[in-house]
Coordinates of C-alpha atoms and ligand atoms in Angstrom, one line a residue:
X1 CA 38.2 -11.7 21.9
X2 CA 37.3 -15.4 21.3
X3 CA 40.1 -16.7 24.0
X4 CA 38.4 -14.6 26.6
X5 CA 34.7 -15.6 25.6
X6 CA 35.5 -19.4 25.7
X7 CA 33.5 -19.8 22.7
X8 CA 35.0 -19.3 19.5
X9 CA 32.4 -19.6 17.0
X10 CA 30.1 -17.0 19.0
X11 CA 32.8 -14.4 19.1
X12 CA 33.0 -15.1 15.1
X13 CA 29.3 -14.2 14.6
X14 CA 29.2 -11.5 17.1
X15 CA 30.6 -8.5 15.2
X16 CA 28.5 -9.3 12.4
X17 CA 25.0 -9.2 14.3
X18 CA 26.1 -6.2 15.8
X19 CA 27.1 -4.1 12.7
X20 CA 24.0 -5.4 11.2
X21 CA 22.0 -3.9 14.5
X22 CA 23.5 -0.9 14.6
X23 CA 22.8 -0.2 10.7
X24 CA 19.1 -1.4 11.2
X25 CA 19.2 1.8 14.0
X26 CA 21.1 3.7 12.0
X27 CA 18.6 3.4 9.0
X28 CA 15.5 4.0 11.7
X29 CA 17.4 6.8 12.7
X30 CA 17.9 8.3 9.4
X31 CA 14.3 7.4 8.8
X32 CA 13.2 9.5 11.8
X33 CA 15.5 12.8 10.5
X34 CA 13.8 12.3 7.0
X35 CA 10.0 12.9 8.4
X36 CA 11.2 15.7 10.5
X37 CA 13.0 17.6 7.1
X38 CA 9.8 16.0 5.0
X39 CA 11.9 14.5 2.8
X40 CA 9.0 11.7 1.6
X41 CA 6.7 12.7 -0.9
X42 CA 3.6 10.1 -2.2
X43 CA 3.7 9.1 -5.8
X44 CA -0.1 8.5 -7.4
X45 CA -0.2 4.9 -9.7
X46 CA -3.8 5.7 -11.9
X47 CA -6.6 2.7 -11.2
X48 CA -8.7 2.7 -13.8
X49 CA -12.1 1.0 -14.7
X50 CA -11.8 -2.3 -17.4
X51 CA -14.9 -1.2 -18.8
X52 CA -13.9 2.3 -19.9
X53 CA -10.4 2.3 -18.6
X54 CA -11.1 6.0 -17.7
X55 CA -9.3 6.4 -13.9
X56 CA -11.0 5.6 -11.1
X57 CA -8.7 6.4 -8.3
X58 CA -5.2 6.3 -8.0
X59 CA -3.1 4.2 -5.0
X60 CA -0.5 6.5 -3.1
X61 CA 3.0 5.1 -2.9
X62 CA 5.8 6.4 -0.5
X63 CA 9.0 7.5 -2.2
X64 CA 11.8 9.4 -0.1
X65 CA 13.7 12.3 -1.9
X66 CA 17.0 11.6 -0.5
X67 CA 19.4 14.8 -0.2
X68 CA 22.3 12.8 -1.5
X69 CA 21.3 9.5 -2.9
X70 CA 17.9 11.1 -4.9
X71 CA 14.7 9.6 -4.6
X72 CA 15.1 5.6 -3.2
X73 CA 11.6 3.7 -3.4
X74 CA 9.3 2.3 -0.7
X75 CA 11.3 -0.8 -0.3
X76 CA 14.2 1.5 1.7
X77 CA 11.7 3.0 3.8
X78 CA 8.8 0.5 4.9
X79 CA 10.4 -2.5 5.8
X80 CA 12.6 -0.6 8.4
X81 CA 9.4 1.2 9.4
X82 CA 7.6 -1.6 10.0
X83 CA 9.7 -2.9 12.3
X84 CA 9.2 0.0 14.8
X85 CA 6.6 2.0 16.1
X86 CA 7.9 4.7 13.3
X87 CA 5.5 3.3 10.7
X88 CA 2.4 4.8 12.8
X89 CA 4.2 8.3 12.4
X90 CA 5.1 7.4 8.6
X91 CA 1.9 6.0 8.4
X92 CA 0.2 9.1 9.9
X93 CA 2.1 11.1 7.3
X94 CA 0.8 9.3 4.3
X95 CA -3.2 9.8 5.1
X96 CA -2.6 13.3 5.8
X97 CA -0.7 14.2 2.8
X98 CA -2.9 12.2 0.5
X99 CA -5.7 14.0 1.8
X100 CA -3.9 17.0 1.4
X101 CA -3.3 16.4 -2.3
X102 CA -7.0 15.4 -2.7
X103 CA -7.8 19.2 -1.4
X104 CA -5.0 20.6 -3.6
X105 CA -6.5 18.8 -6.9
X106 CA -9.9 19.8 -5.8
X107 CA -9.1 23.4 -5.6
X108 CA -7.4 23.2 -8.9
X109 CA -10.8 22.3 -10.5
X110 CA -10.3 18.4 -11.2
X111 CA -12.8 15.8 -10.4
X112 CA -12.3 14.2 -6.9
X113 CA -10.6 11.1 -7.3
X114 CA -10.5 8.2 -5.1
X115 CA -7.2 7.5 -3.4
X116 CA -6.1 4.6 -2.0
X117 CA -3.7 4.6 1.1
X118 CA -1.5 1.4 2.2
X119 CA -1.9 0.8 6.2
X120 CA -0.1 -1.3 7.8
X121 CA -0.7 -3.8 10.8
X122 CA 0.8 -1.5 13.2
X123 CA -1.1 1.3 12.0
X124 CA -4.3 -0.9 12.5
X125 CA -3.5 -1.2 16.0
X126 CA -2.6 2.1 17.2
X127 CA -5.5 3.4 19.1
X128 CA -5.1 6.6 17.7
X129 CA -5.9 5.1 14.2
X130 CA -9.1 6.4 13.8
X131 CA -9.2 9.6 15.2
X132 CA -6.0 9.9 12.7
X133 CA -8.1 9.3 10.0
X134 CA -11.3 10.9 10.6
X135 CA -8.8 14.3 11.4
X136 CA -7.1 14.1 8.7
X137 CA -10.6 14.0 6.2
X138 CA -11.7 17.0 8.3
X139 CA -8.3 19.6 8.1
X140 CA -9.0 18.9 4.2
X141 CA -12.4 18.8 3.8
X142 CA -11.9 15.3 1.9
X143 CA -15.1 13.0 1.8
X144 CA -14.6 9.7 3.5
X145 CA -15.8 8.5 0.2
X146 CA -12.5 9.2 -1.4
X147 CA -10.3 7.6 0.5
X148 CA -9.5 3.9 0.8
X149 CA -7.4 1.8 3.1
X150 CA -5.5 -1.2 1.7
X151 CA -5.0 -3.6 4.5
X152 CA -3.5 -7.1 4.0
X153 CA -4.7 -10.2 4.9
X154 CA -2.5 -10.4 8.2
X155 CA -4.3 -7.4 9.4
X156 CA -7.4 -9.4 9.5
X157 CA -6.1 -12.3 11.5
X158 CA -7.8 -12.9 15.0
X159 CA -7.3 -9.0 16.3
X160 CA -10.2 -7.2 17.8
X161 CA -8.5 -4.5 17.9
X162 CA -8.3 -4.4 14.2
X163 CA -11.5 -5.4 13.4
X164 CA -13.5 -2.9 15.2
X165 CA -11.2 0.1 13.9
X166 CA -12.2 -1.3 10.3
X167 CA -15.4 -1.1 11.6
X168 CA -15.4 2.3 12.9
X169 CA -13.2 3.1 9.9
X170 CA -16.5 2.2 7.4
X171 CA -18.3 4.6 9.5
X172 CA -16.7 7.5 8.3
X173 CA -17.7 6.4 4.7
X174 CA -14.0 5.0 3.9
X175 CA -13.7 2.1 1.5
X176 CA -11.5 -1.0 2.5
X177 CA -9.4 -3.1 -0.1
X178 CA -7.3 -6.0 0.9
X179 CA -3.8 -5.6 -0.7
X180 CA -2.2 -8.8 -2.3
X181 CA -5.2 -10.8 -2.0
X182 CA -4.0 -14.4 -2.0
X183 CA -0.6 -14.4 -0.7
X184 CA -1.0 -14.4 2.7
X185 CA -3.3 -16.0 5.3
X186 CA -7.0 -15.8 4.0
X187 CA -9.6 -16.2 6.7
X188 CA -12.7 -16.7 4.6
X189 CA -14.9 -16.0 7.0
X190 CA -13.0 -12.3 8.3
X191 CA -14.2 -11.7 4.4
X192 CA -17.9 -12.4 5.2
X193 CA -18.2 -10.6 8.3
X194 CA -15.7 -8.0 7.7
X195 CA -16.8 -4.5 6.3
X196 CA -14.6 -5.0 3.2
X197 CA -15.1 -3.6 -0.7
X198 CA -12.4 -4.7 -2.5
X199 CA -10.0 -7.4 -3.4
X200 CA -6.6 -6.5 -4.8
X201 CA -5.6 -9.6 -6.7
X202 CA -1.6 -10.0 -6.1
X203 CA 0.6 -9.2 -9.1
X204 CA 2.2 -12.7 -8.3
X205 CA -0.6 -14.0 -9.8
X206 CA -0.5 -12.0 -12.4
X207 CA 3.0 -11.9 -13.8
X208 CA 2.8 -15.0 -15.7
X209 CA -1.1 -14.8 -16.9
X210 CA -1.9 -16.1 -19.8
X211 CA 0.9 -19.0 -20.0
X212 CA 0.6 -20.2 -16.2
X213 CA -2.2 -22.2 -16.0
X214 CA -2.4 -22.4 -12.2
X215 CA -1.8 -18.5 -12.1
X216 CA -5.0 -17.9 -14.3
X217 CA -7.4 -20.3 -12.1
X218 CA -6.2 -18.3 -9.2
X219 CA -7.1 -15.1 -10.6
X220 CA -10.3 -16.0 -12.1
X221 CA -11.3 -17.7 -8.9
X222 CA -10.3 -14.3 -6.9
X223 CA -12.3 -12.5 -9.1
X224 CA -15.5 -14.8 -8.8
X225 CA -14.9 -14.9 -5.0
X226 CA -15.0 -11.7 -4.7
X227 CA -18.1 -10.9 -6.7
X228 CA -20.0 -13.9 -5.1
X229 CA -19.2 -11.9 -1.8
X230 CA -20.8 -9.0 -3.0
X231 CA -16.7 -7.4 -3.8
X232 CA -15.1 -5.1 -6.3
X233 CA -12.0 -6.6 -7.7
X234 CA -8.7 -4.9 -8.5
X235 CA -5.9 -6.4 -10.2
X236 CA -2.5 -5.0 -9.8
X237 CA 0.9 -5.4 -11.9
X238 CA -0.6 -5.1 -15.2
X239 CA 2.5 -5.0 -17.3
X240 CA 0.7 -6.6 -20.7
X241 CA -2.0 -6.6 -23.1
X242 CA -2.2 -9.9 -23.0
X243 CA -2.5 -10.2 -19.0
X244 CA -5.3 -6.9 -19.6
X245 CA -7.1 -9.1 -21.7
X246 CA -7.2 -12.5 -19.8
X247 CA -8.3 -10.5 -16.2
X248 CA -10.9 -8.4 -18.1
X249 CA -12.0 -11.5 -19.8
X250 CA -11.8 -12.7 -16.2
X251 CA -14.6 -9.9 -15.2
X252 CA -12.3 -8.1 -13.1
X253 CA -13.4 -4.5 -12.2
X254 CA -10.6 -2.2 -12.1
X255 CA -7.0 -2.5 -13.4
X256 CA -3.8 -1.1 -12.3
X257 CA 0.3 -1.7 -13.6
X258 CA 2.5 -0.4 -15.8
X259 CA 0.7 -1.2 -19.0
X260 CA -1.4 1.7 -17.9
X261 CA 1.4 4.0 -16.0
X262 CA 3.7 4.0 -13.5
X263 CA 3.3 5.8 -9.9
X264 CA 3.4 9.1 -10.8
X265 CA 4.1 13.0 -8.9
X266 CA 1.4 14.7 -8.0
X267 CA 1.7 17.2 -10.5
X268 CA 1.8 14.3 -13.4
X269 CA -1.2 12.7 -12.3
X270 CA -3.1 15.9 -12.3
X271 CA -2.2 16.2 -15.8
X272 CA -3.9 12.9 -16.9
X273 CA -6.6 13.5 -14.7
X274 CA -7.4 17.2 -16.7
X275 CA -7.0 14.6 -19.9
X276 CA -9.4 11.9 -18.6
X277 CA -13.3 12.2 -19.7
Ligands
C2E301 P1 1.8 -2.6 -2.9 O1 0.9 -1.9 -2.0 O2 1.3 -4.0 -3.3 O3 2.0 -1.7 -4.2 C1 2.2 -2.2 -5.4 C2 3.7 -2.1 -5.8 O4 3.8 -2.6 -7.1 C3 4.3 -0.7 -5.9 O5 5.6 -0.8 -5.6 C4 4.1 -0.3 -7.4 O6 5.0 0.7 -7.8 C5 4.4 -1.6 -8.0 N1 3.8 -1.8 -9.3 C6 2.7 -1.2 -9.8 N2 2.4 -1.6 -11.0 C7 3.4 -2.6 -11.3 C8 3.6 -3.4 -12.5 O7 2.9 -3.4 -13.5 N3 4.7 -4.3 -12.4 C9 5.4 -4.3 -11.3 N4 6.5 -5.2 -11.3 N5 5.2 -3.6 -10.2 C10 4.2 -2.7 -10.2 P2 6.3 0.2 -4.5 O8 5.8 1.6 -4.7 O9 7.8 0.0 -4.6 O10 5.8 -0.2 -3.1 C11 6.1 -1.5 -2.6 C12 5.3 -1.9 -1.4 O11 5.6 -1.0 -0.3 C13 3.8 -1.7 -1.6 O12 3.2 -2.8 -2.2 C14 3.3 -1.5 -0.2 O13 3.2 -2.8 0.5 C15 4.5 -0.8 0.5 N6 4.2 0.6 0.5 C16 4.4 1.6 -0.4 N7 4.0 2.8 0.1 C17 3.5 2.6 1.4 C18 3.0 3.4 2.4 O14 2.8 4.7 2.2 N8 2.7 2.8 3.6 C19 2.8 1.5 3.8 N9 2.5 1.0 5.0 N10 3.3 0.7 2.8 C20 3.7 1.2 1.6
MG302 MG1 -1.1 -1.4 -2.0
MG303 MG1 -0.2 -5.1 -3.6
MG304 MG1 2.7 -5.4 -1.0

């Protein structure tokens, strides 16, 4: 009680940090029971070219198929993850079943189509990583070609560790985009020396394309950064025609957001994949 703790604005806060604790376990917990019954399945969000805006490749997105609550989005799954050692295991998950479903669409007689997996730091570092990775291509017979990691910026900040597991990563013919390009910590030189192919322009910046005026100098210059360094560039959170318009103007490569679709089941996007020519 707060007599016996002496301090009586601790003993406030106390039960409040711990409640908080416990659900952050609790949720890790739950988290861990989820892989183990399968419950997450990877949505597939179409990337398509701006020239012919036929698909290109598709970026896999976690979603969990909750027994009770239905299916909850990445937000209820990640951040916890991230926070533990669990994202290497959720992580490990992901590139396996997207290179399952790359086999499965295969087999089914569709074009192979690029996918793009999110990685996180943690991932990065696990020493395991690679051997992860280059497994997971050879239970499915998937061409390195095919896949793509989408690392952020933070990933790329002062870690050996990371840098040569991109490194060994490109090796195995695997493409590397960094994710919301611009709104973390860019180390312009980690882009020259790095073995990366892609920028993914944030959709901060473009949420209020055309009227922002900052907003559009920021994505041009992403866009002529990246080509000047020899870079594909990806914009992502496409919602309008007008934004389209401005980033194609722009020269950007490759467009993704909900103007074109939404992350889509496997079974969806294999649909629009049998339509695309
Ligand atoms: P992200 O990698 O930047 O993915 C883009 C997010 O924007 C996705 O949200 C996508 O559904 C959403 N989005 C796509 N187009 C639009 C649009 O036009 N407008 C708006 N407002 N949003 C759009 P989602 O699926 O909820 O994922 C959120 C974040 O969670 C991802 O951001 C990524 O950082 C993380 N994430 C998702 N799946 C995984 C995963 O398998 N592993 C890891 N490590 N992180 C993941
Ligand atoms: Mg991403
Ligand atoms: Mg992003
Ligand atoms: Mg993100």
């Amino acid at each position: 009680s707060a007599k016996t703790m002496g301090r009586g604005c601790y003993s406030f806060y106390q039960p409040q940090m711990t409640r908080q604790v416990a659900h952050y376990l609790n949720r890790e917990q739950e988290l861990r029971n989820a892989l183990q019954n399968n419950e997450f399945v990877l949505h597939y969000q179409p990337q398509f070219s701006a020239d012919e805006l036929s698909i290109i490749g598709v970026e896999a997105l976690i979603r969990w198929q909750h027994p009770e609550a239905g299916l909850l989005s990445a937000a209820e799954v990640i951040p916890v993850a991230e926070h533990s050692n669990l994202i290497v295991d959720v992580g490990k998950w992901v590139i396996g079943e997207a290179c399952r479903q790359y086999r499965t669409w295969v087999d089914a007689g569709l074009p192979g189509v690029r996918i793009a997996v999110n990685v996180a730091v943690r991932q990065l570092k696990d020493p395991q990583f690679v051997s992860i990775v280059a497994d997971a291509l050879a239970a499915h017979a998937m061409p390195g070609e095919f896949l793509e990691l989408e690392v952020t910026e933070s990933s790329l900040q002062n870690s050996e560790d990371s840098v040569s597991a991109l490194r060994r990563i490109e090796s195995l013919g695997v493409t590397i985009s960094i994710d919301d390009f611009g709104t973390g910590y860019s180390c312009m030189s980690s882009l020259k020396l790095l073995p990366i192919h892609r920028l993914k322009v944030d959709q901060s910046f473009v949420r209020d394309i055309p009227g922002d005026r900052n907003d559009c100098a920021i994505a041009t210059a992403i866009i002529v950064l990246g080509h000047e360094l020899g870079l594909q560039v990806i914009a992502e959170g496409i919602e309008t025609r007008e934004q389209s318009e401005f980033i194609c103007a722009a020269g950007c490569d490759e467009l993704q957001g909900y103007l074109f679709s939404k992350p889509l089941p496997a079974e969806s996007l294999a649909d629009l994949l049998r339509g695309n020519d």
